[in-house]
mmCIF file of C-alpha atoms in Angstrom:
data_model
loop_
_atom_site.group_PDB
_atom_site.id
_atom_site.type_symbol
_atom_site.label_atom_id
_atom_site.label_comp_id
_atom_site.label_asym_id
_atom_site.label_seq_id
_atom_site.Cartn_x
_atom_site.Cartn_y
_atom_site.Cartn_z
ATOM 1 C CA MET X 33 -16.382 -9.686 -16.835
ATOM 2 C CA PRO X 34 -20.212 -10.029 -16.421
ATOM 3 C CA GLN X 35 -21.225 -8.898 -13.083
ATOM 4 C CA ASP X 36 -24.315 -11.880 -12.276
ATOM 5 C CA ALA X 37 -21.184 -15.308 -13.851
ATOM 6 C CA PRO X 38 -21.391 -17.382 -10.943
ATOM 7 C CA VAL X 39 -18.477 -18.049 -8.687
ATOM 8 C CA ASN X 40 -15.766 -20.194 -9.485
ATOM 9 C CA ALA X 41 -15.605 -23.168 -7.993
ATOM 10 C CA GLY X 42 -12.605 -22.539 -5.742
ATOM 11 C CA ALA X 43 -8.957 -23.126 -5.466
ATOM 12 C CA ALA X 44 -8.943 -27.129 -6.653
ATOM 13 C CA ASP X 45 -11.001 -25.701 -10.505
ATOM 14 C CA ARG X 46 -7.313 -25.072 -12.097
ATOM 15 C CA PRO X 47 -8.690 -23.924 -15.552
ATOM 16 C CA GLY X 48 -11.456 -22.001 -13.313
ATOM 17 C CA LEU X 49 -8.762 -19.900 -11.775
ATOM 18 C CA LEU X 50 -6.483 -19.321 -14.952
ATOM 19 C CA ALA X 51 -9.568 -17.967 -16.760
ATOM 20 C CA ALA X 52 -9.898 -15.758 -13.580
ATOM 21 C CA GLU X 53 -6.748 -15.113 -13.226
ATOM 22 C CA ASP X 54 -5.741 -13.981 -17.200
ATOM 23 C CA ALA X 55 -9.371 -11.519 -16.949
ATOM 24 C CA VAL X 56 -7.984 -10.334 -13.451
ATOM 25 C CA ALA X 57 -4.343 -9.370 -15.208
ATOM 26 C CA ARG X 58 -5.950 -7.917 -18.960
ATOM 27 C CA MET X 59 -8.470 -5.466 -16.613
ATOM 28 C CA GLN X 60 -5.258 -4.172 -14.272
ATOM 29 C CA ALA X 61 -3.081 -3.728 -17.436
ATOM 30 C CA ARG X 62 -5.832 -1.035 -18.600
ATOM 31 C CA LEU X 63 -6.188 0.140 -15.401
ATOM 32 C CA HIS X 64 -2.528 0.538 -15.456
ATOM 33 C CA LEU X 65 -2.107 1.871 -18.583
ATOM 34 C CA TRP X 66 -5.328 4.129 -18.223
ATOM 35 C CA ALA X 67 -3.728 6.040 -14.820
ATOM 36 C CA ALA X 68 -0.207 6.203 -16.832
ATOM 37 C CA ARG X 69 -1.128 8.166 -19.781
ATOM 38 C CA ASP X 70 -4.006 10.234 -17.221
ATOM 39 C CA PRO X 71 -1.270 11.455 -13.730
ATOM 40 C CA GLY X 72 -4.984 13.842 -13.132
ATOM 41 C CA ARG X 73 -7.881 10.652 -13.641
ATOM 42 C CA ARG X 74 -10.103 9.959 -11.019
ATOM 43 C CA PHE X 75 -11.460 6.727 -11.276
ATOM 44 C CA GLY X 76 -14.779 5.983 -11.093
ATOM 45 C CA ASP X 77 -17.341 2.872 -11.023
ATOM 46 C CA LEU X 78 -14.366 0.694 -9.523
ATOM 47 C CA PHE X 79 -16.738 -1.508 -6.799
ATOM 48 C CA ASN X 80 -17.865 -3.298 -8.792
ATOM 49 C CA LEU X 81 -14.507 -5.002 -9.685
ATOM 50 C CA VAL X 82 -13.681 -5.352 -5.894
ATOM 51 C CA TYR X 83 -16.871 -8.175 -5.736
ATOM 52 C CA ASP X 84 -16.267 -9.616 -9.734
ATOM 53 C CA PRO X 85 -16.519 -13.471 -9.520
ATOM 54 C CA ALA X 86 -13.418 -13.473 -10.955
ATOM 55 C CA PHE X 87 -11.220 -11.080 -8.462
ATOM 56 C CA LEU X 88 -12.848 -12.602 -5.593
ATOM 57 C CA LEU X 89 -11.402 -16.068 -6.353
ATOM 58 C CA VAL X 90 -8.007 -14.492 -7.173
ATOM 59 C CA ALA X 91 -7.540 -12.693 -4.140
ATOM 60 C CA TRP X 92 -9.300 -16.286 -2.350
ATOM 61 C CA GLU X 93 -6.152 -17.932 -4.034
ATOM 62 C CA ARG X 94 -4.171 -15.305 -2.449
ATOM 63 C CA VAL X 95 -4.840 -15.760 0.751
ATOM 64 C CA ALA X 96 -5.416 -19.685 0.748
ATOM 65 C CA THR X 97 -1.779 -19.916 -0.443
ATOM 66 C CA ASN X 98 -0.665 -17.287 2.005
ATOM 67 C CA ARG X 99 1.573 -18.614 4.595
ATOM 68 C CA GLY X 100 -0.607 -16.806 7.447
ATOM 69 C CA ALA X 101 -3.670 -19.284 6.145
ATOM 70 C CA ASN X 102 -4.525 -21.293 8.963
ATOM 71 C CA THR X 103 -3.806 -18.055 11.523
ATOM 72 C CA PRO X 104 -7.568 -17.086 12.505
ATOM 73 C CA GLY X 105 -9.244 -13.824 13.162
ATOM 74 C CA ILE X 106 -11.386 -13.192 15.928
ATOM 75 C CA ASP X 107 -14.038 -15.770 13.992
ATOM 76 C CA ARG X 108 -10.966 -18.874 14.804
ATOM 77 C CA ALA X 109 -11.962 -19.773 11.135
ATOM 78 C CA THR X 110 -8.671 -20.418 9.116
ATOM 79 C CA ALA X 111 -9.032 -20.732 5.092
ATOM 80 C CA GLY X 112 -9.086 -24.358 5.690
ATOM 81 C CA GLN X 113 -11.931 -24.211 7.666
ATOM 82 C CA VAL X 114 -13.562 -22.009 5.004
ATOM 83 C CA GLU X 115 -12.570 -24.984 2.558
ATOM 84 C CA THR X 116 -13.590 -28.357 4.209
ATOM 85 C CA LEU X 117 -16.936 -26.914 6.445
ATOM 86 C CA VAL X 118 -18.723 -24.180 3.518
ATOM 87 C CA GLY X 119 -16.299 -24.856 0.659
ATOM 88 C CA VAL X 120 -14.646 -22.247 -1.173
ATOM 89 C CA GLY X 121 -18.069 -21.240 -4.145
ATOM 90 C CA GLU X 122 -20.062 -20.780 -1.508
ATOM 91 C CA PHE X 123 -18.015 -19.013 0.699
ATOM 92 C CA LEU X 124 -17.285 -16.200 -2.026
ATOM 93 C CA GLY X 125 -20.767 -16.286 -3.293
ATOM 94 C CA ARG X 126 -21.313 -15.886 -0.145
ATOM 95 C CA LEU X 127 -19.357 -12.543 0.183
ATOM 96 C CA ARG X 128 -19.739 -11.290 -3.202
ATOM 97 C CA ASP X 129 -23.689 -11.062 -2.276
ATOM 98 C CA SER X 130 -22.539 -8.849 1.118
ATOM 99 C CA LEU X 131 -20.652 -6.823 -1.379
ATOM 100 C CA LYS X 132 -22.356 -6.410 -3.938
ATOM 101 C CA SER X 133 -25.922 -5.103 -1.149
ATOM 102 C CA GLY X 134 -23.484 -2.874 0.872
ATOM 103 C CA GLU X 135 -24.469 -4.943 3.265
ATOM 104 C CA PHE X 136 -20.668 -6.041 3.893
ATOM 105 C CA ARG X 137 -18.656 -4.577 7.017
ATOM 106 C CA PRO X 138 -15.484 -5.199 8.318
ATOM 107 C CA VAL X 139 -14.961 -6.939 11.812
ATOM 108 C CA GLU X 140 -11.765 -5.694 14.510
ATOM 109 C CA VAL X 141 -8.919 -7.025 14.211
ATOM 110 C CA ARG X 142 -7.185 -9.465 15.791
ATOM 111 C CA ARG X 143 -4.347 -8.428 18.403
ATOM 112 C CA VAL X 144 -1.590 -10.617 18.319
ATOM 113 C CA LEU X 145 2.246 -9.384 19.965
ATOM 114 C CA ILE X 146 5.640 -11.110 18.409
ATOM 115 C CA PRO X 147 8.787 -10.352 20.138
ATOM 116 C CA LYS X 148 11.524 -8.391 18.319
ATOM 117 C CA LYS X 149 14.817 -8.902 17.846
ATOM 118 C CA ASN X 150 16.075 -6.089 19.909
ATOM 119 C CA GLY X 151 13.667 -7.220 22.849
ATOM 120 C CA LYS X 152 10.941 -4.507 22.009
ATOM 121 C CA LEU X 153 6.542 -6.080 20.968
ATOM 122 C CA ARG X 154 5.333 -6.236 17.278
ATOM 123 C CA LYS X 155 1.195 -5.523 17.275
ATOM 124 C CA LEU X 156 -0.017 -7.805 14.967
ATOM 125 C CA GLY X 157 -3.225 -7.525 13.508
ATOM 126 C CA ILE X 158 -5.642 -10.563 12.090
ATOM 127 C CA PRO X 159 -8.442 -10.030 9.639
ATOM 128 C CA THR X 160 -10.661 -12.626 9.792
ATOM 129 C CA ILE X 161 -10.031 -14.909 6.881
ATOM 130 C CA ALA X 162 -13.020 -12.746 4.563
ATOM 131 C CA ASP X 163 -11.773 -9.129 5.443
ATOM 132 C CA ARG X 164 -8.454 -10.556 3.749
ATOM 133 C CA VAL X 165 -10.424 -11.329 0.860
ATOM 134 C CA VAL X 166 -11.626 -7.715 0.476
ATOM 135 C CA GLN X 167 -8.915 -6.504 0.805
ATOM 136 C CA ALA X 168 -6.961 -7.989 -1.254
ATOM 137 C CA SER X 169 -9.942 -8.098 -4.532
ATOM 138 C CA LEU X 170 -9.295 -4.031 -2.952
ATOM 139 C CA LYS X 171 -5.400 -4.659 -3.699
ATOM 140 C CA LEU X 172 -6.058 -6.049 -6.375
ATOM 141 C CA VAL X 173 -8.194 -3.429 -8.117
ATOM 142 C CA LEU X 174 -6.074 -0.368 -6.838
ATOM 143 C CA GLU X 175 -3.014 -1.293 -6.889
ATOM 144 C CA PRO X 176 -2.487 -0.882 -10.953
ATOM 145 C CA VAL X 177 -3.835 2.743 -10.178
ATOM 146 C CA PHE X 178 -1.675 3.807 -7.825
ATOM 147 C CA GLU X 179 1.689 2.044 -10.104
ATOM 148 C CA ALA X 180 1.519 4.391 -12.109
ATOM 149 C CA ASP X 181 2.033 7.493 -9.781
ATOM 150 C CA PHE X 182 6.041 5.265 -8.345
ATOM 151 C CA LYS X 183 9.102 6.467 -8.735
ATOM 152 C CA PRO X 184 11.091 3.852 -10.088
ATOM 153 C CA CYS X 185 13.950 4.356 -7.048
ATOM 154 C CA SER X 186 10.903 3.421 -4.974
ATOM 155 C CA TYR X 187 10.456 -0.693 -3.321
ATOM 156 C CA GLY X 188 8.641 -0.845 -0.540
ATOM 157 C CA PHE X 189 5.457 -2.374 -0.900
ATOM 158 C CA ARG X 190 4.810 -2.823 -4.338
ATOM 159 C CA PRO X 191 4.539 -6.113 -6.569
ATOM 160 C CA ASN X 192 7.460 -7.584 -8.516
ATOM 161 C CA ARG X 193 9.691 -6.109 -6.293
ATOM 162 C CA ARG X 194 12.011 -6.869 -3.140
ATOM 163 C CA ALA X 195 14.879 -5.334 -1.267
ATOM 164 C CA GLN X 196 17.447 -7.350 -2.052
ATOM 165 C CA ASP X 197 16.101 -4.982 -6.201
ATOM 166 C CA ALA X 198 17.137 -2.283 -4.020
ATOM 167 C CA ILE X 199 20.170 -3.817 -3.016
ATOM 168 C CA ALA X 200 21.121 -4.225 -7.069
ATOM 169 C CA GLU X 201 19.799 -0.382 -7.250
ATOM 170 C CA ILE X 202 23.022 1.032 -4.668
ATOM 171 C CA HIS X 203 25.338 -1.655 -6.218
ATOM 172 C CA HIS X 204 24.853 -0.055 -9.803
ATOM 173 C CA LEU X 205 24.990 3.272 -8.488
ATOM 174 C CA ALA X 206 27.826 2.954 -6.296
ATOM 175 C CA SER X 207 29.840 1.514 -9.448
ATOM 176 C CA GLU X 208 31.782 3.105 -12.443
ATOM 177 C CA PRO X 209 30.861 5.576 -14.076
ATOM 178 C CA ILE X 210 28.188 6.933 -11.361
ATOM 179 C CA ASN X 211 30.658 6.127 -8.281
ATOM 180 C CA TYR X 212 28.195 7.226 -5.394
ATOM 181 C CA HIS X 213 29.913 6.721 -2.066
ATOM 182 C CA TRP X 214 27.426 7.380 0.741
ATOM 183 C CA VAL X 215 24.269 5.359 1.105
ATOM 184 C CA LEU X 216 21.888 6.343 4.103
ATOM 185 C CA GLU X 217 19.763 4.293 5.964
ATOM 186 C CA ALA X 218 17.151 5.577 7.683
ATOM 187 C CA ASP X 219 13.667 4.135 9.409
ATOM 188 C CA ILE X 220 10.463 5.441 9.312
ATOM 189 C CA LYS X 221 9.708 5.582 13.137
ATOM 190 C CA ALA X 222 6.489 3.596 13.536
ATOM 191 C CA CYS X 223 5.018 3.242 10.271
ATOM 192 C CA PHE X 224 1.931 1.252 10.525
ATOM 193 C CA ASP X 225 0.588 3.108 13.652
ATOM 194 C CA GLU X 226 0.735 6.376 12.805
ATOM 195 C CA ILE X 227 -0.253 6.949 9.653
ATOM 196 C CA SER X 228 -2.799 9.431 8.927
ATOM 197 C CA HIS X 229 -6.051 7.987 7.426
ATOM 198 C CA THR X 230 -7.240 11.623 6.509
ATOM 199 C CA ALA X 231 -4.419 12.143 4.699
ATOM 200 C CA LEU X 232 -4.660 8.553 3.709
ATOM 201 C CA MET X 233 -8.078 9.222 2.691
ATOM 202 C CA SER X 234 -7.183 12.738 0.197
ATOM 203 C CA ARG X 235 -4.741 10.711 -1.244
ATOM 204 C CA LEU X 236 -6.882 8.140 -2.224
ATOM 205 C CA ARG X 237 -9.884 10.769 -3.063
ATOM 206 C CA ALA X 238 -7.383 12.117 -5.638
ATOM 207 C CA ARG X 239 -7.376 9.208 -7.821
ATOM 208 C CA ILE X 240 -10.939 7.378 -7.090
ATOM 209 C CA LYS X 241 -13.587 9.230 -6.736
ATOM 210 C CA ASP X 242 -15.349 5.609 -6.464
ATOM 211 C CA LYS X 243 -17.757 6.794 -2.961
ATOM 212 C CA ARG X 244 -18.144 3.289 -2.309
ATOM 213 C CA MET X 245 -14.419 2.835 -2.967
ATOM 214 C CA CYS X 246 -13.609 5.159 -0.694
ATOM 215 C CA ALA X 247 -16.040 4.556 1.623
ATOM 216 C CA LEU X 248 -15.124 0.494 2.379
ATOM 217 C CA VAL X 249 -11.311 1.722 2.590
ATOM 218 C CA LYS X 250 -12.707 4.045 5.648
ATOM 219 C CA ALA X 251 -14.094 1.545 6.526
ATOM 220 C CA PHE X 252 -11.333 -0.810 7.283
ATOM 221 C CA LEU X 253 -9.273 2.033 8.840
ATOM 222 C CA LYS X 254 -12.141 2.137 11.581
ATOM 223 C CA SER X 255 -12.776 -1.405 12.123
ATOM 224 C CA GLY X 256 -10.925 -1.185 15.545
ATOM 225 C CA VAL X 257 -9.091 -3.425 17.448
ATOM 226 C CA LEU X 258 -10.068 -6.543 19.776
ATOM 227 C CA THR X 259 -7.192 -6.930 22.386
ATOM 228 C CA GLU X 260 -5.926 -9.678 23.341
ATOM 229 C CA LEU X 261 -8.050 -9.133 27.403
ATOM 230 C CA GLY X 262 -11.027 -8.910 24.765
ATOM 231 C CA THR X 263 -11.740 -5.041 24.618
ATOM 232 C CA ARG X 264 -11.915 -3.733 21.548
ATOM 233 C CA GLU X 265 -10.153 -0.055 20.618
ATOM 234 C CA GLU X 266 -10.853 2.166 17.984
ATOM 235 C CA THR X 267 -8.090 3.281 15.491
ATOM 236 C CA TYR X 268 -7.937 6.915 14.996
ATOM 237 C CA THR X 269 -4.692 6.576 13.132
ATOM 238 C CA GLY X 270 -2.471 3.988 11.330
ATOM 239 C CA THR X 271 -3.151 0.264 10.428
ATOM 240 C CA PRO X 272 -2.810 -2.996 11.942
ATOM 241 C CA GLN X 273 0.464 -4.517 10.258
ATOM 242 C CA GLY X 274 -0.966 -8.058 9.579
ATOM 243 C CA GLY X 275 -3.062 -7.972 6.463
ATOM 244 C CA THR X 276 -3.254 -7.351 3.259
ATOM 245 C CA ARG X 277 -4.424 -3.583 4.396
ATOM 246 C CA GLY X 278 -1.276 -2.826 5.847
ATOM 247 C CA SER X 279 0.462 -2.879 2.766
ATOM 248 C CA THR X 280 -1.704 -1.579 0.621
ATOM 249 C CA SER X 281 -2.146 1.933 2.371
ATOM 250 C CA SER X 282 1.472 2.080 3.106
ATOM 251 C CA GLY X 283 2.204 1.494 -0.318
ATOM 252 C CA ILE X 284 -0.485 4.561 -1.275
ATOM 253 C CA ALA X 285 1.102 6.657 1.698
ATOM 254 C CA SER X 286 4.086 6.333 -0.022
ATOM 255 C CA ALA X 287 2.853 8.324 -3.042
ATOM 256 C CA ALA X 288 2.316 11.180 -0.964
ATOM 257 C CA SER X 289 4.849 10.850 1.184
ATOM 258 C CA GLY X 290 7.580 11.803 -1.539
ATOM 259 C CA ASN X 291 8.911 8.260 -1.996
ATOM 260 C CA ALA X 292 7.096 8.494 -5.600
ATOM 261 C CA GLU X 293 5.078 11.722 -5.337
ATOM 262 C CA PRO X 294 2.003 11.815 -7.370
ATOM 263 C CA ARG X 295 2.710 13.407 -11.186
ATOM 264 C CA SER X 296 2.491 16.866 -11.938
ATOM 265 C CA GLY X 297 -0.982 17.679 -12.670
ATOM 266 C CA THR X 298 -2.979 14.564 -10.605
ATOM 267 C CA SER X 299 -5.470 16.648 -8.053
ATOM 268 C CA THR X 300 -3.808 16.257 -4.807
ATOM 269 C CA PRO X 301 -3.850 17.873 -1.767
ATOM 270 C CA GLY X 302 -2.185 21.658 -1.027
ATOM 271 C CA HIS X 303 0.393 19.937 1.511
ATOM 272 C CA LEU X 304 1.235 16.684 -0.423
ATOM 273 C CA ARG X 305 1.849 19.209 -3.911
ATOM 274 C CA ARG X 306 4.155 20.828 -1.478
ATOM 275 C CA GLN X 307 5.651 17.755 -0.327
ATOM 276 C CA SER X 308 5.925 16.518 -3.694
ATOM 277 C CA SER X 309 7.719 20.040 -4.632
ATOM 278 C CA ARG X 310 10.337 19.587 -2.149
ATOM 279 C CA SER X 311 10.114 15.891 -3.486
ATOM 280 C CA ARG X 312 11.772 16.917 -7.303
ATOM 281 C CA THR X 313 13.915 19.180 -5.345
ATOM 282 C CA ARG X 314 15.953 17.191 -3.593
ATOM 283 C CA TYR X 315 16.050 15.287 -7.123
ATOM 284 C CA ARG X 316 17.066 17.681 -9.071
ATOM 285 C CA ARG X 317 19.904 18.709 -6.601
ATOM 286 C CA ARG X 318 20.793 14.634 -6.384
ATOM 287 C CA ARG X 319 21.188 14.765 -10.154
ATOM 288 C CA THR X 320 23.795 17.320 -10.234
ATOM 289 C CA GLY X 321 25.285 16.051 -7.487
ATOM 290 C CA GLN X 322 24.818 18.937 -4.544
ATOM 291 C CA PRO X 323 23.282 17.900 -1.325
ATOM 292 C CA ALA X 324 20.252 16.003 -1.827
ATOM 293 C CA THR X 325 18.822 18.827 1.530
ATOM 294 C CA ARG X 326 20.189 21.625 2.896
ATOM 295 C CA THR X 327 20.809 20.493 6.161
ATOM 296 C CA TRP X 328 25.091 21.348 6.349
ATOM 297 C CA THR X 329 26.142 24.117 7.938
ATOM 298 C CA THR X 330 27.426 27.124 5.844
ATOM 299 C CA SER X 331 30.609 29.204 6.060
ATOM 300 C CA SER X 332 28.681 31.317 7.995
ATOM 301 C CA GLY X 333 27.370 28.574 10.882
ATOM 302 C CA HIS X 334 23.554 28.394 9.741
ATOM 303 C CA GLN X 335 21.897 25.492 9.315
ATOM 304 C CA PRO X 336 18.811 25.650 7.409
ATOM 305 C CA GLY X 337 16.104 23.817 8.772
ATOM 306 C CA THR X 338 14.169 21.085 6.504
ATOM 307 C CA GLY X 339 10.623 19.849 6.786
ATOM 308 C CA ARG X 340 9.291 16.840 7.799
ATOM 309 C CA LEU X 341 9.408 13.559 5.590
ATOM 310 C CA GLY X 342 5.574 14.066 4.955
ATOM 311 C CA GLU X 343 2.419 14.912 7.039
ATOM 312 C CA LEU X 344 1.260 10.758 6.388
ATOM 313 C CA LEU X 345 4.115 9.196 8.043
ATOM 314 C CA PRO X 346 5.341 11.570 10.857
ATOM 315 C CA ALA X 347 9.228 10.093 10.853
ATOM 316 C CA ARG X 348 12.127 11.066 12.282
ATOM 317 C CA ARG X 349 14.475 13.441 11.029
ATOM 318 C CA VAL X 350 17.587 11.945 8.544
ATOM 319 C CA GLN X 351 19.649 14.568 7.985
ATOM 320 C CA GLY X 352 22.090 13.047 4.715
ATOM 321 C CA HIS X 353 22.908 13.251 1.229
ATOM 322 C CA LEU X 354 24.724 11.771 -1.491
ATOM 323 C CA GLN X 355 28.207 12.300 -3.426
ATOM 324 C CA ARG X 356 29.776 12.340 -6.086
ATOM 325 C CA ASN X 357 33.599 10.994 -6.407
ATOM 326 C CA ARG X 358 35.438 13.896 -8.060
#
């Protein structure tokens, strides 16, 4: 894809969009293939893809067709206003120039509190349209690389996978001839709020050596929050729920939390390698019909302890196992 090609004219230009989607899909297929063939490979020179015209156009289309497209960030601009007042081609051209020159800086997300069913409030962070497009382009580049490290049993924050697929998998495992009869439900406490930036960046660098990519991801993590009172809050941990970066960060985090550990041979920090080893042990025990974790009282009354789910996502300790019908 030529780096100096003009940005396409926007969502109304269907042939241009279709060609961009095809180009992005082909590049994503290559990235995924390279990542799957070499689990220890660290990718460099990816930043140019983030500001590639095709990637930006596909990212814009995803942002503009999302149901939150008319929810503004701190600049009060919506996708509709960008199309009407600026023009998609001009908007993406400026965005590409700022990324290419290194001048792009993400701004604070706008905090919105929405009620939950249990009466509590959920914190959402609404990025600006420009930040959303860059986040979506980042996701297009990073997703195929980290997809290669996921287990087939992982369904969270992954393309073309949803909760209904996980339910179908449960039905399969509970039926003949497998016959599991325990289903355990667990929830990661404050998942988006407590992701460790240090551990997340370590996991990112295990696969990505492009310093500009890593710097851009870190800049989004540290961009801060503008509260409803107009005050700025720093973001030392976590990632705001509401933008593309939230799901992307959680997807990368889950790849290191044991939900989908890196394959052997990947250059991974020590604490994540130890965690991956624990995950493989749990997997082998499940395959042989044993408890997934040694947390049950033994004949001597001793209860061996369990480790944390991972340093990325501080969570409630859940003790359980899958037991086969005999």
